[in-house]
């Protein structure tokens, strides 16, 4: 009986966590459209294909 109660508690906690994740995803989606990283970098003059490092 105790194991069944513990399992039910874990299931309830998982459901709460999944609901919280869904809420966060909805908020982020509602916050604006998704923009690819390359587009954002280009706006700042950054070429993501350009090699970077100390070998220059």
XYZ file of C-alpha atoms in Angstrom:
56
model
C 0.000 0.000 0.000
C 2.782 2.425 0.877
C 4.515 1.865 -2.478
C 1.295 2.652 -4.330
C 0.946 5.917 -2.386
C 4.564 6.840 -3.119
C 4.092 6.049 -6.808
C 0.954 8.214 -6.901
C 2.892 11.065 -5.307
C 5.657 10.750 -7.897
C 3.098 10.695 -10.709
C 1.452 13.830 -9.313
C 4.823 15.591 -9.054
C 5.648 14.604 -12.637
C 2.310 15.979 -13.823
C 2.947 19.287 -12.043
C 6.421 19.522 -13.587
C 5.102 18.767 -17.078
C 2.398 21.423 -16.663
C 5.035 23.970 -15.608
C 7.195 23.134 -18.628
C 4.196 23.503 -20.942
C 3.393 26.898 -19.368
C 6.962 28.130 -19.911
C 6.956 26.959 -23.533
C 3.658 28.752 -24.172
C 5.000 31.967 -22.617
C 8.168 31.896 -24.696
C 6.210 31.214 -27.859
C 3.865 34.077 -27.045
C 6.806 36.387 -26.363
C 7.689 36.596 -30.045
C 8.578 34.722 -33.129
C 11.575 32.438 -33.276
C 14.605 33.808 -35.147
C 17.493 31.603 -36.296
C 20.791 32.291 -34.547
C 22.528 32.995 -37.874
C 20.050 35.811 -38.576
C 20.624 37.380 -35.169
C 24.403 37.101 -35.565
C 24.224 38.667 -39.035
C 22.381 41.670 -37.586
C 25.370 42.243 -35.313
C 27.886 41.771 -38.126
C 29.002 38.329 -36.985
C 29.684 35.608 -39.536
C 29.139 32.251 -37.852
C 30.979 30.476 -40.668
C 34.174 32.498 -40.090
C 36.830 30.514 -38.206
C 37.663 31.907 -34.791
C 40.580 31.258 -32.508
C 44.161 32.192 -31.732
C 45.581 30.695 -34.938
C 45.119 33.949 -36.856
